[in-house]
CSV table of C-alpha atoms and ligand atoms in Angstrom, one decimal:
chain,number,residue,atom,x,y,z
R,18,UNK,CA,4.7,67.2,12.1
R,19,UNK,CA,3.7,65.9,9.0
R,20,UNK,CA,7.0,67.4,6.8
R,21,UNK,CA,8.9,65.6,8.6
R,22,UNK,CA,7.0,62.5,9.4
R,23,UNK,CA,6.9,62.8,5.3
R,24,UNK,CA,10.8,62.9,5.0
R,25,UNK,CA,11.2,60.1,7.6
R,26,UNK,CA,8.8,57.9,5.3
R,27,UNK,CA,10.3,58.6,1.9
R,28,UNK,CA,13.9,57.7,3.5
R,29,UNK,CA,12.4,54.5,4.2
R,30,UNK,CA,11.9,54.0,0.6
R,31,UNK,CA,7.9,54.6,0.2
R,32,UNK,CA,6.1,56.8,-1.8
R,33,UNK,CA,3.7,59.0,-0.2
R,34,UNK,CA,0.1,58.8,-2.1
R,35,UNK,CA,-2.0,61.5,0.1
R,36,UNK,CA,-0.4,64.3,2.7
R,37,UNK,CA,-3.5,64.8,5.6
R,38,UNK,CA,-3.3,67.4,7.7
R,39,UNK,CA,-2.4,65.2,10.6
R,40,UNK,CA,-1.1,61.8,8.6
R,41,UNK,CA,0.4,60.7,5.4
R,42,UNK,CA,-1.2,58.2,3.4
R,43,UNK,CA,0.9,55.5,1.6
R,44,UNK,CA,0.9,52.0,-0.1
R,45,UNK,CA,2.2,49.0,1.3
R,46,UNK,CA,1.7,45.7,2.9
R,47,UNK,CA,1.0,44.4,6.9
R,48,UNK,CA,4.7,43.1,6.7
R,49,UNK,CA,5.3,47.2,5.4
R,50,UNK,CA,4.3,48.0,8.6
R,51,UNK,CA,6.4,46.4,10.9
R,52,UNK,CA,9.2,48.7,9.5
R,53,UNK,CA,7.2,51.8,9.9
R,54,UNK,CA,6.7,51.2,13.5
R,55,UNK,CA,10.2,50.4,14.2
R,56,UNK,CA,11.9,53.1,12.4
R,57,UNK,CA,9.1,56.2,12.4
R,58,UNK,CA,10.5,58.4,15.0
R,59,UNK,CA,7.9,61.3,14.6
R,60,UNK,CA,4.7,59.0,13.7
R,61,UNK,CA,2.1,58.0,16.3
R,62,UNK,CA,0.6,55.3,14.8
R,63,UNK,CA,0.2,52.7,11.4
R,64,UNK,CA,-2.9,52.3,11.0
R,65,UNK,CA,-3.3,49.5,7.7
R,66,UNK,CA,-6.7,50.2,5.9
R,67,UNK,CA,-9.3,47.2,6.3
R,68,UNK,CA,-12.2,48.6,4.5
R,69,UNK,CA,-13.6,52.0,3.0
R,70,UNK,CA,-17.2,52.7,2.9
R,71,UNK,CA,-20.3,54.5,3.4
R,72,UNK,CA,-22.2,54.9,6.8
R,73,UNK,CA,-24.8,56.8,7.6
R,74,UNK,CA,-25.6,55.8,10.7
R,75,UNK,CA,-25.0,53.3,13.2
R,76,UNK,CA,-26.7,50.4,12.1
R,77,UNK,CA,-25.5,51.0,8.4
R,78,UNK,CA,-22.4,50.7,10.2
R,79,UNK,CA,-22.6,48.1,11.9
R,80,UNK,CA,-24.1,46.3,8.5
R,81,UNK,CA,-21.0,47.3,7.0
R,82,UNK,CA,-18.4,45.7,9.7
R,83,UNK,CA,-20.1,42.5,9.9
R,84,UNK,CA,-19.0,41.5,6.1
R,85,UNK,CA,-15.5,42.4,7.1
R,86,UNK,CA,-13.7,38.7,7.6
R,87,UNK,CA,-12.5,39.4,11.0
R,88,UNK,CA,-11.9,35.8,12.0
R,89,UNK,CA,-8.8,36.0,9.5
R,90,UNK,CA,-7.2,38.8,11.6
R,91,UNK,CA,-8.2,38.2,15.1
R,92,UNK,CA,-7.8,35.2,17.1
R,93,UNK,CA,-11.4,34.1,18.7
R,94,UNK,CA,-9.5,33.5,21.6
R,95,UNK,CA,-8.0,36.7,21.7
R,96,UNK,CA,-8.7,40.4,22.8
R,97,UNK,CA,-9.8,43.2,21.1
R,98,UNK,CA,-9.6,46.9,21.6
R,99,UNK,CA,-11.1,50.0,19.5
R,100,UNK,CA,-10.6,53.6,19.2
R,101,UNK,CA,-12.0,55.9,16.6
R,102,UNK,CA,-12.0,59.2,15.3
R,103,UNK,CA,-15.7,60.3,14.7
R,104,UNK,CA,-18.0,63.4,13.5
R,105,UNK,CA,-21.2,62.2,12.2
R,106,UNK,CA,-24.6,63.8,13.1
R,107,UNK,CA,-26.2,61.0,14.1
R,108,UNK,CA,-23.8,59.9,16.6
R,109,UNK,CA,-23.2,62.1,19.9
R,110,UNK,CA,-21.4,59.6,22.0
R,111,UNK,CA,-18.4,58.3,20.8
R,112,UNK,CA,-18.3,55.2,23.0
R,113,UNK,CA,-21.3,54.1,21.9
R,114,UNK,CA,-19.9,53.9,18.0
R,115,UNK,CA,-16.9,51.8,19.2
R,116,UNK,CA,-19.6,49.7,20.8
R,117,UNK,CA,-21.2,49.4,17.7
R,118,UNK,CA,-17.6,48.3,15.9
R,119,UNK,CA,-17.0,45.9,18.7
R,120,UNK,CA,-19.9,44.5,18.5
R,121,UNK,CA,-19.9,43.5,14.9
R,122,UNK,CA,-16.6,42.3,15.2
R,123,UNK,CA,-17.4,39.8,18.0
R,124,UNK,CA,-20.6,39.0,16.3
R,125,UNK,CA,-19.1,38.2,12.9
R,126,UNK,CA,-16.0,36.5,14.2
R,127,UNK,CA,-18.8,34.2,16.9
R,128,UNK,CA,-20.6,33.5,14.0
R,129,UNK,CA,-17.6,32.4,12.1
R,130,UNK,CA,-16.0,30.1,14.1
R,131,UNK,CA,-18.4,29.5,17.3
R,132,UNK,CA,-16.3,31.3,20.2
R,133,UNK,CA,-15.5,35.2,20.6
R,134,UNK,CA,-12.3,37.3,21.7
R,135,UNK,CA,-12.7,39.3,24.5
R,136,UNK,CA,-12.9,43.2,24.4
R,137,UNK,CA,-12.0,45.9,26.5
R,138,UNK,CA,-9.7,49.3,26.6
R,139,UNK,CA,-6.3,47.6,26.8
R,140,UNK,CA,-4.0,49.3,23.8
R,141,UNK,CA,-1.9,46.3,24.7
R,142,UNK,CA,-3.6,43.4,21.9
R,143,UNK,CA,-5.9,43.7,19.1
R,144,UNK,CA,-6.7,47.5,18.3
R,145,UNK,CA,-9.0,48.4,15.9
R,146,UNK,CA,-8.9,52.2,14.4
R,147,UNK,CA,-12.8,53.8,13.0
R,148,UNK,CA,-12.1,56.9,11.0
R,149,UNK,CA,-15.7,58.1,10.8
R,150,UNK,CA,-16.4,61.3,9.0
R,151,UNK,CA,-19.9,62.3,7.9
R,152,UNK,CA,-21.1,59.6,6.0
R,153,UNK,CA,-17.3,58.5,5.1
R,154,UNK,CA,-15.6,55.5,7.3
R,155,UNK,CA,-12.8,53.7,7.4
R,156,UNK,CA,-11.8,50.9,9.5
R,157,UNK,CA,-8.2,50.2,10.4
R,158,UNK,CA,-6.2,47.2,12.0
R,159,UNK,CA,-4.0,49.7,14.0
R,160,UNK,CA,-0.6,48.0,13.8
R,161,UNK,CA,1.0,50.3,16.8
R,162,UNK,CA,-1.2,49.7,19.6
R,163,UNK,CA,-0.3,51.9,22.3
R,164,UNK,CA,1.4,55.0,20.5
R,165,UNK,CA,4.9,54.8,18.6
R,166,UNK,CA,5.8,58.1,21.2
R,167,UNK,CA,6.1,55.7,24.1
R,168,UNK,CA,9.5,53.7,23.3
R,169,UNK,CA,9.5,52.3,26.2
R,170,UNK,CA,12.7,54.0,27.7
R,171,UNK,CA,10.6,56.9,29.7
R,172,UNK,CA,11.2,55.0,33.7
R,173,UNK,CA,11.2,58.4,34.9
R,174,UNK,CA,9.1,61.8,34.4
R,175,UNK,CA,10.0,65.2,35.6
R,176,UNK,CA,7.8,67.7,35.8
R,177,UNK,CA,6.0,68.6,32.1
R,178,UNK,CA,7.8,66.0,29.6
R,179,UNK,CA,7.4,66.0,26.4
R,180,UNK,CA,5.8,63.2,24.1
R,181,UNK,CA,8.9,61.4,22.5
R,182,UNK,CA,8.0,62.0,18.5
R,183,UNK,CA,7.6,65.9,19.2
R,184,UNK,CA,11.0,65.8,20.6
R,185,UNK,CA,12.0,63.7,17.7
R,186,UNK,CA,10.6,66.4,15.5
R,187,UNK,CA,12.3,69.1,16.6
R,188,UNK,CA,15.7,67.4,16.5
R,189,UNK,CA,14.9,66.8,12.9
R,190,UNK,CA,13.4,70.1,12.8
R,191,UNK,CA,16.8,71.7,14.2
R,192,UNK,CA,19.5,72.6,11.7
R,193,UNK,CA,21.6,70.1,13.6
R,194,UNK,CA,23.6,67.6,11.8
R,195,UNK,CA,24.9,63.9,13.5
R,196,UNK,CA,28.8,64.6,13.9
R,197,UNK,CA,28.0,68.4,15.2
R,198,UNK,CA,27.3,69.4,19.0
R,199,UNK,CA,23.9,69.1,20.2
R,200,UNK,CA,23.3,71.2,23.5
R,201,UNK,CA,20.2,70.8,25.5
R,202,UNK,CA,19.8,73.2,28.4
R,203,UNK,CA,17.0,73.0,30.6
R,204,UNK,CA,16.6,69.5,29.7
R,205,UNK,CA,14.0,68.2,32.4
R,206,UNK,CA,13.2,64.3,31.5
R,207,UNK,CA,15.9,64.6,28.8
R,208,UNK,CA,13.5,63.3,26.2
R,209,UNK,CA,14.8,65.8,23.3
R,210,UNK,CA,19.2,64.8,24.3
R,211,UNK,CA,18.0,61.0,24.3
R,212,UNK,CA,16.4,61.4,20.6
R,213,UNK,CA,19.3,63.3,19.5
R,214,UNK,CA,21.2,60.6,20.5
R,215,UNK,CA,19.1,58.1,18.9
R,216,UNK,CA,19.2,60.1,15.7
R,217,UNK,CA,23.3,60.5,15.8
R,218,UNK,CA,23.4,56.8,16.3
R,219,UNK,CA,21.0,56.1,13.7
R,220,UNK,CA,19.6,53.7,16.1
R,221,UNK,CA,16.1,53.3,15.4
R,222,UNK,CA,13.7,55.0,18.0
R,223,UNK,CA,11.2,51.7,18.1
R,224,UNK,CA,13.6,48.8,18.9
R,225,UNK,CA,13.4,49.2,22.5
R,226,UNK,CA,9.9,48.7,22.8
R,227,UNK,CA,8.9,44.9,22.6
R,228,UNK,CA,5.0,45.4,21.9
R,229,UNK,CA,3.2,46.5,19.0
R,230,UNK,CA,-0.5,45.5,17.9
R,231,UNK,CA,0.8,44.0,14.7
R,232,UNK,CA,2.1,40.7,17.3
R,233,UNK,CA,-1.6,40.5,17.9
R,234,UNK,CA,-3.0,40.2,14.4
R,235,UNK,CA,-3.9,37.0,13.2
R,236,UNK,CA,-0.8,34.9,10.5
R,237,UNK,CA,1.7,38.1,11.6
R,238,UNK,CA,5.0,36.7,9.9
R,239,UNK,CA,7.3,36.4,13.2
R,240,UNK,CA,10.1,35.3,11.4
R,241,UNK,CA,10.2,38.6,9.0
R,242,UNK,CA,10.1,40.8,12.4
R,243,UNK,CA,13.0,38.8,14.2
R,244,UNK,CA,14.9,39.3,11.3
R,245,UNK,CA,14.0,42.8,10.6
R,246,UNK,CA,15.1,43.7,14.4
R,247,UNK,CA,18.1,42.0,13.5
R,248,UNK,CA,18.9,43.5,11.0
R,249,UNK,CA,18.2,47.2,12.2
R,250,UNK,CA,20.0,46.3,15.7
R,251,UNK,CA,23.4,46.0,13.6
R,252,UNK,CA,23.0,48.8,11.6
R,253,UNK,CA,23.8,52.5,12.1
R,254,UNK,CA,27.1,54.1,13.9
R,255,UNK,CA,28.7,53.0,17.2
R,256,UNK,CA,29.8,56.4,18.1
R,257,UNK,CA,29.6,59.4,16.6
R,258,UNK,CA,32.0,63.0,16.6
R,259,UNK,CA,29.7,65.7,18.2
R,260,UNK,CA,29.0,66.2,21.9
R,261,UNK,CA,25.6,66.3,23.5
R,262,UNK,CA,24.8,68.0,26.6
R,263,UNK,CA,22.2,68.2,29.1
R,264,UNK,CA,21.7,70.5,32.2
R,265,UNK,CA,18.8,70.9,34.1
R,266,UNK,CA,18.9,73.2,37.1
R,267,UNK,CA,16.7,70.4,39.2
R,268,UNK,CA,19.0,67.7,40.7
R,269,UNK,CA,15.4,65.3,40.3
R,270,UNK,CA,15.2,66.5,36.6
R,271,UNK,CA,19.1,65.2,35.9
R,272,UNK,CA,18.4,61.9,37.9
R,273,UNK,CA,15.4,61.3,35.5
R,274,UNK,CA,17.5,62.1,31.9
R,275,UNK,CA,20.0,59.3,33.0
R,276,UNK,CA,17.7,56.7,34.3
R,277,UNK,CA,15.8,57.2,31.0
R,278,UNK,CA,19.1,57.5,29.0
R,279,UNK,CA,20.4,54.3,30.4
R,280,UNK,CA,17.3,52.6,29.2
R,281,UNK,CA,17.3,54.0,25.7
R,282,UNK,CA,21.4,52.6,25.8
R,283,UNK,CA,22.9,56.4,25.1
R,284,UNK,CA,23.4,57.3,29.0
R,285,UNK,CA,27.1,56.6,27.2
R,286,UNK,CA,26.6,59.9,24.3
R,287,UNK,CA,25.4,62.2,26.8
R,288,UNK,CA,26.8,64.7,28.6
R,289,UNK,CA,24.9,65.8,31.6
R,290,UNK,CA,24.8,68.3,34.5
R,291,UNK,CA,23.1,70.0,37.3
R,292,UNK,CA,23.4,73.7,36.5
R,293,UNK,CA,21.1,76.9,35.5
R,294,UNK,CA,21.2,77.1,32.0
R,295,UNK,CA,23.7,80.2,31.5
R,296,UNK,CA,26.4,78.0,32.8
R,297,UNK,CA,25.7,74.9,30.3
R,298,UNK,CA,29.7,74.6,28.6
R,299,UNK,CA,28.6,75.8,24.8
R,300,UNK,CA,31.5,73.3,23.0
R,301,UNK,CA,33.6,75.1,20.6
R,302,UNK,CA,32.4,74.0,16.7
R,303,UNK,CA,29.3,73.8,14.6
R,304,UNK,CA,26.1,72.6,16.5
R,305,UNK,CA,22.9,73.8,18.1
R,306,UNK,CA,21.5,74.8,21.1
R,307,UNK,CA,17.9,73.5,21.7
R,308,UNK,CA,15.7,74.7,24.6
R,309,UNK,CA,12.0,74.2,26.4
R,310,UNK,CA,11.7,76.6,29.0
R,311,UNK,CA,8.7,76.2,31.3
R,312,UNK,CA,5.6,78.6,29.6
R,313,UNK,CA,2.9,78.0,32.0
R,314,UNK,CA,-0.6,78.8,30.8
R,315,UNK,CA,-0.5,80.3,27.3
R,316,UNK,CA,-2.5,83.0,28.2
R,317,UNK,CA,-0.6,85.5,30.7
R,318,UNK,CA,2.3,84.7,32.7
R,319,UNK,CA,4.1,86.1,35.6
R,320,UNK,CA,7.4,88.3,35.7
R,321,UNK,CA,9.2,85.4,36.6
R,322,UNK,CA,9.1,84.1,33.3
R,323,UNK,CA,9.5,86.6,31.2
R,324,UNK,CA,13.0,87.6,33.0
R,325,UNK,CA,13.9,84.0,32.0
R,326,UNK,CA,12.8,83.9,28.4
R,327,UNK,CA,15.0,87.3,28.4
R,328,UNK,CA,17.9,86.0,29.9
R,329,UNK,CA,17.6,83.0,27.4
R,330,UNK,CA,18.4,85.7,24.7
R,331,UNK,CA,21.0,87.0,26.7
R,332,UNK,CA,22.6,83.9,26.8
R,333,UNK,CA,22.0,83.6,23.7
R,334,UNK,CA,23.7,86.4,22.2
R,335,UNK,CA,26.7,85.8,24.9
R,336,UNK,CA,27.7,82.9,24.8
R,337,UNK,CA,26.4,80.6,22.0
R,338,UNK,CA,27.6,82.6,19.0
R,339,UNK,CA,28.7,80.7,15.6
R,340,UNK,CA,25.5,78.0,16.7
R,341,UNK,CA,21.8,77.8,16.1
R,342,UNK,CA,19.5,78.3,18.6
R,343,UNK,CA,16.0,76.9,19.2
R,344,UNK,CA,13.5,77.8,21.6
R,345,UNK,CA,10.4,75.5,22.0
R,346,UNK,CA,8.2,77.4,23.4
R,347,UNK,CA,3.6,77.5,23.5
R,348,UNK,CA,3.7,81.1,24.9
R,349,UNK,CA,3.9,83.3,21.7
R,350,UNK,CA,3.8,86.7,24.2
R,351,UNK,CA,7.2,85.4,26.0
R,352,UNK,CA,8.6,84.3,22.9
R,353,UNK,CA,8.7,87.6,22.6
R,354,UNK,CA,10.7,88.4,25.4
R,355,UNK,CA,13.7,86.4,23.8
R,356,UNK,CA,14.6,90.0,22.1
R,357,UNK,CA,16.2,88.3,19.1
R,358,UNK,CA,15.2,88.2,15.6
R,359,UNK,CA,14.0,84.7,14.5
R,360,UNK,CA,15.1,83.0,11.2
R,361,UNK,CA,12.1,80.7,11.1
R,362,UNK,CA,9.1,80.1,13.2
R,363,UNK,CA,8.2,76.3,12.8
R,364,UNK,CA,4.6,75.7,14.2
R,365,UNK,CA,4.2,72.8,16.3
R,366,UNK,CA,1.8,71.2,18.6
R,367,UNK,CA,2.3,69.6,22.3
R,368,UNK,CA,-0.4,67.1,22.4
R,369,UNK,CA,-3.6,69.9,21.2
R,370,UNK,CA,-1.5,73.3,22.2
R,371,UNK,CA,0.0,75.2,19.4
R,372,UNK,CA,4.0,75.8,20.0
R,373,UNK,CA,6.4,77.4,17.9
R,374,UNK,CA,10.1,76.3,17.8
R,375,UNK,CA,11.7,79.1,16.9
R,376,UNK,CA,15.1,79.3,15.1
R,377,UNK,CA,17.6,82.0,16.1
R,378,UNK,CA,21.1,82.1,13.9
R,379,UNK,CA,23.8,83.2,16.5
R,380,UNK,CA,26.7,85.4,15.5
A,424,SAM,C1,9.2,72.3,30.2
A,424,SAM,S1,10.4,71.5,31.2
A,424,SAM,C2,11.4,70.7,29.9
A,424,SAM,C3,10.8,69.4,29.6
A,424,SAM,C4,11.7,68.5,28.7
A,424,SAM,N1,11.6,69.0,27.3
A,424,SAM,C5,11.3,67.1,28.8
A,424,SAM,O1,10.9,66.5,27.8
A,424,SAM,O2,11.3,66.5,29.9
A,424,SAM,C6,11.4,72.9,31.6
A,424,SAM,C7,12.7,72.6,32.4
A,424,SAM,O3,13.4,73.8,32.6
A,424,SAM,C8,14.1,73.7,33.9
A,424,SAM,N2,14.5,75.1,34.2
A,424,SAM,C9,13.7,76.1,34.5
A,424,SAM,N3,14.5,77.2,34.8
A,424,SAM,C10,15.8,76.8,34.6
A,424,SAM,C11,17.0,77.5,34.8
A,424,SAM,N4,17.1,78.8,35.1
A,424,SAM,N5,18.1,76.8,34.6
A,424,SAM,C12,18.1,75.5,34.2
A,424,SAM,N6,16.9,74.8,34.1
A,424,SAM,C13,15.8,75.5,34.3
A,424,SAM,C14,13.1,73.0,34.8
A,424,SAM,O4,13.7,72.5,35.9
A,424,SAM,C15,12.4,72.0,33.8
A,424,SAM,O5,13.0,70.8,34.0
């Protein structure tokens, strides 16, 4: 995702210092990352860099953590969380590393001030991010919490939904433009129509969500984020030209999209319908046509599918002509099936599964 997690950053108006494989790195303040969090529609988390340094095992880590001045970030009264990323030799259990973090932060902060915050697994305060590879580390105030993908406006799941910023990512993916049609057959949850709708609003994908970690730190500037969610509430378009539709051949599927599109506030935009997917209305003008059949097991698959990721070609070729069309698909055999020639292959990847959305230009 990170192209267009990049692209989402520079429009903000930062510079990008280091491209990761999974993460960008940039320069900017806590305050910085209230925006990020807000506006990032395909990022999972802002994580804002305490300390770099050298561990090579536990109790040099633990060493290390204890000169970090957590009692300026985290209220002794509080609660703490901590998650981590680590592959060090000397460590072969995970939790017991966090313990070690945790540990040093309650011991530094007791020391400090006399009293200690509790800890636990809750995403929902504190959350403190260890990036621990070989002898490198680096500790992190992790400003989302819970991840950026849950907005908050998921009430409802139908079978197989997909996480919010990979359906963000392949509307910004799509050669779809606001003003143009968007058409989402086979639309399940509806997660991909609601972030186009988002997008063609310009409506930013983190407003709806009232909890991020950054509340939790210690001095966070409450005034600067009330005005900052004032600020991005007005902006952006009431309306907008295109259409968006979604059909879903499940009656529980549909019912799901528009509770969850009433609570992201674009039930209004979108268009939607109990129907199998060769009888979605393709709207006359520019626009795209973006699907996610069902691919079971990425290994194999039955008959079944493969006649539907044929007729999705079908339909295709039929019906959709003068648009782009996308299949999102983790199957790369039934990809196959679609019988059309692809004019890109973006790879993608549902939680640890590699996808392709592939692009299809319609004559
Ligand atoms: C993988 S799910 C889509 C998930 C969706 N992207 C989301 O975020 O919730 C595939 C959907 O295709 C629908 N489907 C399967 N065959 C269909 C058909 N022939 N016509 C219409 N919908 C169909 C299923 O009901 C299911 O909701």
């Amino acid at each position: 995702m990170t192209p267009y997690l990049r692209k989402e950053v520079e429009d903000l108006g930062f510079k990008v210092d280091h491209e990761r494989l999974a993460g960008l790195e940039i320069t900017g303040s806590l305050n910085d990352c209230m925006k990020l969090n807000l506006c990032l529609s395909t990022a999972h988390r802002v994580h804002f860099l305490l300390k770099k340094f050298e561990a090579h095992n536990a109790d040099q880590l633990h060493e290390k953590l204890v000169s970090i001045p957590w009692e300026e970030y985290i209220d002794r009264s509080g609660y703490v969380s901590v998650t981590s990323f680590i592959k060090n030799k000397t460590i072969d259990n995970t939790q017991f590393a966090q313990l070690k973090v945790k540990d040093a932060i309650v011991d530094r902060i007791r020391q400090e001030t006399g009293a200690r915050p509790d800890s636990g697994s809750d995403l929902n305060h504190t959350v403190v991010f260890l990036f621990w590879k070989n002898e490198e580390a680096m500790v992190y105030l992790d400003t989302s919490g819970e991840s950026i993908s849950r907005r908050g406006y998921r009430v409802q799941n139908h079978t197989a939904p997909m996480q919010e910023t990979l359906a963000a990512t392949i509307v910004q993916a799509s050669k779809w433009e606001p003003g143009q049609h968007f058409v989402n057959p086979m639309c399940g949850s509806g997660t991909i129509a609601i972030e186009a709708a988002l997008k063609a609003l310009n409506k930013p994908t983190g407003l709806l969500r009232p909890n991020y970690g950054i509340k939790h730190i210690l001095g966070f500037d409450v005034g600067e984020w009330n005005s900052l969610r004032t600020d991005l509430k007005y902006q952006g378009n009431k309306d907008f030209e295109g259409r968006i539709l979604a059909t879903d051949h499940d009656r529980r599927a549909i019912q799901a999209a528009q509770k969850n599109a009433k609570t992201a506030g674009v039930d209004h935009l979108i268009e939607f319908k109990v129907c199998d997917f060769r009888e979605t209305e393709i709207p006359y003008g520019d626009g795209v046509v973006v699907m996610n059949p069902p691919y079971g097991e990425r290994i194999g698959h039955d008959q079944q599918l493969e006649s539907l990721y044929t007729a999705i070609g079908d339909f295709f070729k039929q019906d959709c002509s003068g648009k782009w069309g996308y299949v999102f698909t983790g199957n790369f055999d039934l990809a196959k099936k679609v019988g059309l020639r692809t004019n890109q292959r973006i790879e993608l990847y549902n939680s640890t599964i590699e996808c392709r959305l592939l692009e299809y230009e319609l004559y």
